[in-house]
């Protein structure tokens, strides 16, 4: 019988640069491969496993719901979905929710919503995104994203332009009365944990108010407690018109969501949008368990405290190392910017049993489960510092 690696090489599209390991099981912030080697997980499925692996509340919800009902069409009501959208509406402060399966679908749906809303408001202009962002891998979403994701896929859809990240004056140059929406991440994960300035974000919110432009905030990677607030926009004292989320919403079960103000969401009517699997009772039940657990275990507050501790420890352990340019982040979304390429450091960490990731070429992206212990933080930071050297 072929190994997992051999089967993948034979049959899967070759689009992933995988590490030479086959993972078998996980518990908390730890993973084990097929040979029994143990790893500390600082990647959490790229900010998905906020509750870690095999959390009892998630395992229980999966078992319970799988014995009741996995899927029905959105032609019908289910208690699980209604509870889930009510929770998301409460947590976001936005009246309407649409459930889908991924961050990409949530972004695509928000673009459709923006276009329809724009038409109803007499707007035919562009949707503006910010440079070096990442919003998914469909044709429309790569048009919003960093240029390297666009290579080889022209012609790209019209109606989208980009403006430099954190540069309000440049944004003013491309905004006009026909602009429909401005969409961006408050922390750019894939480009190296680039954080939007508070003044910049608040000016963008005010600009959108003045010119009747939708503010769409992409919380796919930053949401669900990751940054020390449930949503990263809470750090900025603003309320978006539309928020998209996914990744950590159901602790590893695929779920995406669009949350919007009533007056924006009302632009879509029967038949304008839909999904087969989105918000089915299984995904919604697990999502409910996830959101309840995040709140019950105070994991948002823990992310803030653990993030500060981890960043201070990294700074301490790498003090005087000229290879370390900067340590930055919010909560447990941390970037360690290096003067050398990041991937060789990630490889060294992997060899020593710590899973991480390089983003933006020279930044170590650290997004561990929010339940990570102080002991695991200490051990992984020691490995990180040693691997840089």
XYZ file of C-alpha atoms in Angstrom:
389
model
C 0.000 0.000 0.000
C 1.279 3.465 -0.887
C 2.073 5.854 1.932
C 0.041 9.032 2.455
C 2.861 11.020 0.862
C 3.076 8.701 -2.145
C -0.684 8.795 -2.694
C -0.671 12.596 -2.499
C 2.162 12.842 -5.020
C 0.333 10.490 -7.349
C -3.180 11.939 -7.183
C -3.445 15.405 -5.615
C -3.039 18.659 -7.540
C 0.531 19.696 -6.743
C -0.309 23.064 -5.222
C 0.971 22.586 -1.648
C 4.621 22.719 -0.576
C 4.105 20.261 2.268
C 6.447 19.440 5.134
C 7.839 15.880 5.154
C 5.519 14.601 7.867
C 2.212 12.742 8.073
C 0.245 13.898 11.110
C -2.016 11.383 12.828
C -3.657 12.863 15.920
C -3.707 15.871 18.206
C -4.672 16.972 21.694
C -4.675 20.536 22.951
C -1.727 22.399 21.426
C 0.159 19.171 20.615
C 0.224 16.983 17.498
C 1.755 13.553 16.806
C 2.883 12.045 13.514
C 2.525 8.445 12.346
C 5.854 7.566 13.990
C 4.812 8.987 17.364
C 6.933 12.142 17.234
C 5.361 15.011 19.192
C 5.033 18.619 17.994
C 3.937 21.892 19.590
C 1.483 23.511 17.191
C 2.130 27.242 16.681
C 0.151 27.310 13.424
C -3.241 25.911 14.530
C -4.216 25.067 10.960
C -3.432 28.741 10.130
C -5.504 30.330 12.920
C -8.296 27.730 12.724
C -7.871 25.538 15.800
C -8.358 28.273 18.412
C -9.603 25.589 20.833
C -6.696 23.326 19.986
C -7.136 19.723 18.903
C -9.857 17.365 20.180
C -11.356 19.842 22.646
C -13.953 17.940 24.729
C -16.722 20.465 23.979
C -16.153 20.126 20.223
C -15.862 16.341 20.311
C -19.099 16.179 22.293
C -20.949 18.503 19.894
C -19.762 16.494 16.871
C -20.879 13.202 18.402
C -24.235 14.539 19.565
C -25.183 16.301 16.337
C -23.962 13.486 14.074
C -26.519 11.217 15.716
C -29.348 13.707 15.120
C -29.026 15.317 11.689
C -26.057 16.302 9.518
C -27.619 18.219 6.674
C -30.877 19.612 5.367
C -31.531 22.242 2.734
C -31.815 25.914 3.584
C -35.429 25.569 2.419
C -36.096 24.676 6.060
C -35.423 26.164 9.508
C -33.174 24.411 12.013
C -32.664 25.277 15.660
C -28.894 24.885 15.332
C -28.574 27.454 12.532
C -30.947 29.938 14.160
C -28.978 29.794 17.404
C -25.668 30.204 15.554
C -26.704 33.275 13.566
C -28.203 34.821 16.709
C -24.879 34.380 18.513
C -22.915 35.881 15.615
C -25.299 38.828 15.367
C -24.937 39.484 19.097
C -21.150 39.174 19.056
C -20.709 41.418 16.004
C -23.427 43.966 16.739
C -24.618 43.502 13.143
C -28.237 42.559 12.517
C -27.963 40.110 9.627
C -25.892 36.951 9.058
C -25.356 34.717 6.028
C -23.631 31.368 6.590
C -21.408 29.668 4.034
C -18.437 27.264 4.064
C -15.220 29.295 3.949
C -13.583 32.697 4.087
C -13.410 32.778 0.307
C -17.162 32.233 0.004
C -17.770 34.901 2.634
C -15.624 37.397 0.714
C -17.278 36.535 -2.608
C -20.694 36.927 -0.990
C -19.757 40.281 0.488
C -18.644 41.495 -2.955
C -21.992 40.468 -4.449
C -23.755 42.225 -1.574
C -21.677 45.365 -2.123
C -22.407 45.417 -5.861
C -26.158 44.993 -5.296
C -26.167 47.626 -2.558
C -24.197 49.944 -4.838
C -26.717 49.540 -7.636
C -29.572 50.396 -5.281
C -27.655 53.489 -4.161
C -26.804 54.681 -7.673
C -23.140 53.681 -7.473
C -21.258 52.023 -10.338
C -17.666 52.599 -9.236
C -14.884 50.439 -7.844
C -14.441 48.280 -4.792
C -11.115 49.281 -3.230
C -8.772 46.934 -1.363
C -5.396 47.642 0.249
C -2.014 46.509 -1.021
C -0.429 43.268 0.220
C -3.704 41.854 1.495
C -5.067 38.344 1.106
C -8.762 37.587 0.668
C -8.922 34.123 -0.922
C -8.071 32.437 -4.200
C -11.035 32.954 -6.534
C -10.601 35.315 -9.492
C -12.394 38.165 -7.728
C -10.621 37.671 -4.406
C -7.124 37.492 -5.911
C -7.950 40.783 -7.648
C -8.313 42.218 -4.135
C -5.101 40.556 -2.945
C -1.326 40.829 -3.179
C 0.026 40.895 -6.739
C 1.852 37.556 -6.565
C -1.480 35.717 -6.130
C -2.653 37.199 -9.446
C 0.228 35.999 -11.615
C -0.888 33.803 -14.514
C -4.630 34.374 -14.069
C -5.313 37.399 -16.293
C -7.676 38.758 -17.405
C -8.927 39.595 -13.926
C -12.428 40.940 -13.253
C -12.864 44.713 -13.651
C -14.237 47.014 -10.990
C -11.499 46.529 -8.400
C -8.524 48.747 -7.557
C -5.919 48.776 -4.798
C -4.509 51.519 -2.613
C -1.393 51.352 -0.386
C -1.909 49.852 3.081
C -1.880 52.374 5.947
C -1.714 55.355 3.545
C -4.807 57.547 3.913
C -3.686 60.285 1.526
C -3.239 57.765 -1.291
C -6.674 56.348 -0.520
C -8.215 59.802 -0.888
C -6.746 59.998 -4.403
C -8.750 56.978 -5.622
C -12.018 57.452 -3.715
C -14.912 59.281 -5.353
C -18.699 59.517 -5.056
C -19.113 56.344 -7.138
C -16.880 54.189 -4.913
C -18.928 51.270 -3.619
C -16.804 49.745 -0.854
C -13.408 49.625 0.828
C -12.409 46.107 1.931
C -9.334 45.114 3.920
C -7.768 43.162 6.771
C -6.862 45.014 9.949
C -3.916 42.656 10.396
C -2.477 41.221 7.195
C -1.617 37.645 8.121
C -0.253 36.262 4.856
C 1.970 39.272 4.232
C 3.724 39.096 7.587
C 1.461 40.361 10.400
C 1.205 43.942 9.116
C -1.022 45.922 11.472
C -3.272 48.776 10.349
C -2.759 52.005 12.276
C -5.613 53.092 14.530
C -5.714 56.616 13.126
C -5.748 55.272 9.556
C -8.648 52.910 10.269
C -10.695 55.564 12.037
C -10.148 57.998 9.148
C -11.298 55.323 6.684
C -14.451 54.763 8.762
C -15.164 58.509 8.731
C -14.507 58.720 4.985
C -16.967 55.884 4.375
C -19.564 57.701 6.477
C -19.099 60.924 4.553
C -19.257 59.398 1.075
C -21.747 56.582 1.738
C -19.163 53.844 1.087
C -19.372 50.376 2.608
C -16.581 49.419 5.006
C -15.938 45.678 4.683
C -13.575 44.203 7.274
C -12.023 40.774 6.646
C -11.848 38.972 10.010
C -11.196 35.520 8.548
C -7.805 35.164 10.252
C -8.165 37.717 13.052
C -11.607 36.841 14.411
C -12.941 34.636 17.214
C -10.679 35.907 19.988
C -7.381 35.580 18.145
C -6.194 39.176 18.761
C -7.333 39.547 22.372
C -10.739 40.906 21.335
C -13.448 38.746 19.789
C -13.097 40.768 16.564
C -9.979 42.759 15.737
C -12.053 45.832 14.795
C -12.902 46.208 18.495
C -9.316 47.418 19.029
C -10.045 50.361 16.725
C -13.300 51.673 18.172
C -15.185 51.296 14.883
C -18.203 49.380 13.608
C -17.913 48.016 10.055
C -20.857 47.817 7.673
C -19.937 44.268 6.694
C -17.713 41.715 8.449
C -16.592 38.392 7.012
C -15.346 35.500 9.145
C -14.445 31.823 8.827
C -11.430 29.752 9.976
C -11.941 29.505 13.765
C -15.757 29.837 13.793
C -16.316 26.115 14.296
C -12.938 24.907 15.603
C -11.945 23.145 12.379
C -15.306 22.316 10.802
C -15.675 24.413 7.605
C -17.877 27.464 8.269
C -17.886 30.975 6.865
C -20.084 33.947 7.698
C -21.037 37.354 6.370
C -22.389 39.752 8.991
C -23.936 43.034 7.878
C -26.015 45.951 8.987
C -29.734 45.637 8.282
C -29.773 48.469 5.748
C -26.939 46.802 3.797
C -28.124 43.196 3.971
C -31.585 44.208 2.752
C -30.080 44.795 -0.720
C -30.224 41.006 -1.235
C -33.629 39.411 -1.707
C -34.943 35.893 -2.397
C -32.800 34.132 -4.989
C -30.006 36.725 -5.055
C -27.633 34.514 -3.087
C -27.556 31.064 -1.515
C -25.601 27.946 -0.617
C -26.143 24.197 -0.423
C -24.032 23.347 2.612
C -23.668 26.692 4.382
C -25.136 26.770 7.883
C -26.227 23.138 7.902
C -27.182 21.765 11.343
C -23.890 19.899 11.820
C -21.631 22.898 11.145
C -23.932 25.213 13.104
C -24.046 22.919 16.144
C -20.250 22.745 16.252
C -20.074 26.507 15.717
C -22.366 27.059 18.687
C -20.200 24.824 20.857
C -17.097 26.697 19.724
C -18.454 30.175 20.439
C -19.844 29.124 23.828
C -16.501 27.581 24.793
C -14.511 30.659 23.743
C -16.683 32.739 26.068
C -16.981 30.206 28.908
C -13.213 29.668 29.143
C -12.413 33.388 28.725
C -10.119 32.553 25.828
C -10.279 36.030 24.308
C -8.826 37.483 27.501
C -6.325 34.618 27.650
C -5.207 35.375 24.087
C -4.421 38.955 25.101
C -2.436 37.877 28.174
C -0.618 34.977 26.517
C 0.182 37.093 23.470
C 1.818 39.793 25.573
C 3.758 37.158 27.488
C 4.893 35.355 24.339
C 5.998 38.540 22.563
C 7.929 39.748 25.624
C 9.588 36.341 25.924
C 10.592 36.331 22.241
C 12.064 39.815 22.632
C 13.958 38.677 25.736
C 15.318 35.475 24.168
C 16.360 37.225 20.924
C 17.699 40.443 22.474
C 20.843 41.591 20.670
C 20.303 39.211 17.760
C 20.795 41.239 14.602
C 18.759 38.701 12.633
C 15.590 39.813 14.482
C 14.262 43.129 13.179
C 10.922 43.362 14.936
C 8.428 41.431 17.076
C 4.844 42.617 16.624
C 1.290 41.455 16.933
C -2.041 41.534 18.737
C -2.973 38.792 21.143
C -1.859 35.431 19.764
C -1.355 36.699 16.228
C 2.381 37.387 16.276
C 4.993 38.164 13.662
C 8.765 37.911 14.131
C 10.391 39.880 11.323
C 13.860 38.668 10.349
C 16.739 40.000 8.292
C 17.031 36.521 6.763
C 14.484 34.295 4.944
C 11.928 32.776 7.271
C 11.491 29.304 5.781
C 14.908 27.906 6.861
C 14.094 28.972 10.435
C 10.691 27.292 10.207
C 12.442 24.136 8.970
C 14.819 24.189 11.950
C 11.869 24.611 14.322
C 10.114 21.698 12.632
C 13.152 19.475 13.173
C 12.952 20.313 16.891
C 9.248 19.573 17.183
C 7.615 22.990 16.770
C 5.270 23.762 13.863
C 5.258 27.309 12.521
C 5.067 29.179 9.234
C 6.856 31.902 7.277
C 4.737 34.747 5.894
C 5.820 37.576 3.648
C 9.157 35.861 3.008
C 10.995 36.907 6.160
C 8.387 36.898 8.946
C 7.662 34.002 11.292
C 3.876 33.825 11.692
C 2.854 32.540 15.110
C -0.848 31.764 15.572
C -1.109 28.963 18.164
C -4.289 27.605 19.749
C -5.644 30.046 22.318
C -5.525 27.241 24.891
C -1.718 26.888 24.604
C -0.042 26.510 28.005
C 2.669 28.726 29.443
C 4.977 25.701 29.398
C 4.436 25.195 25.661
C 4.963 28.895 25.029
C 8.274 28.810 26.890
C 9.499 25.672 25.131
C 8.494 26.867 21.662
C 10.130 30.281 22.151
C 13.373 28.576 23.192
C 13.233 26.508 19.993
C 12.435 29.618 17.943
C 15.409 31.564 19.331
C 17.741 28.600 18.867
C 16.512 28.067 15.296
C 17.147 31.694 14.325
C 20.733 31.309 15.452
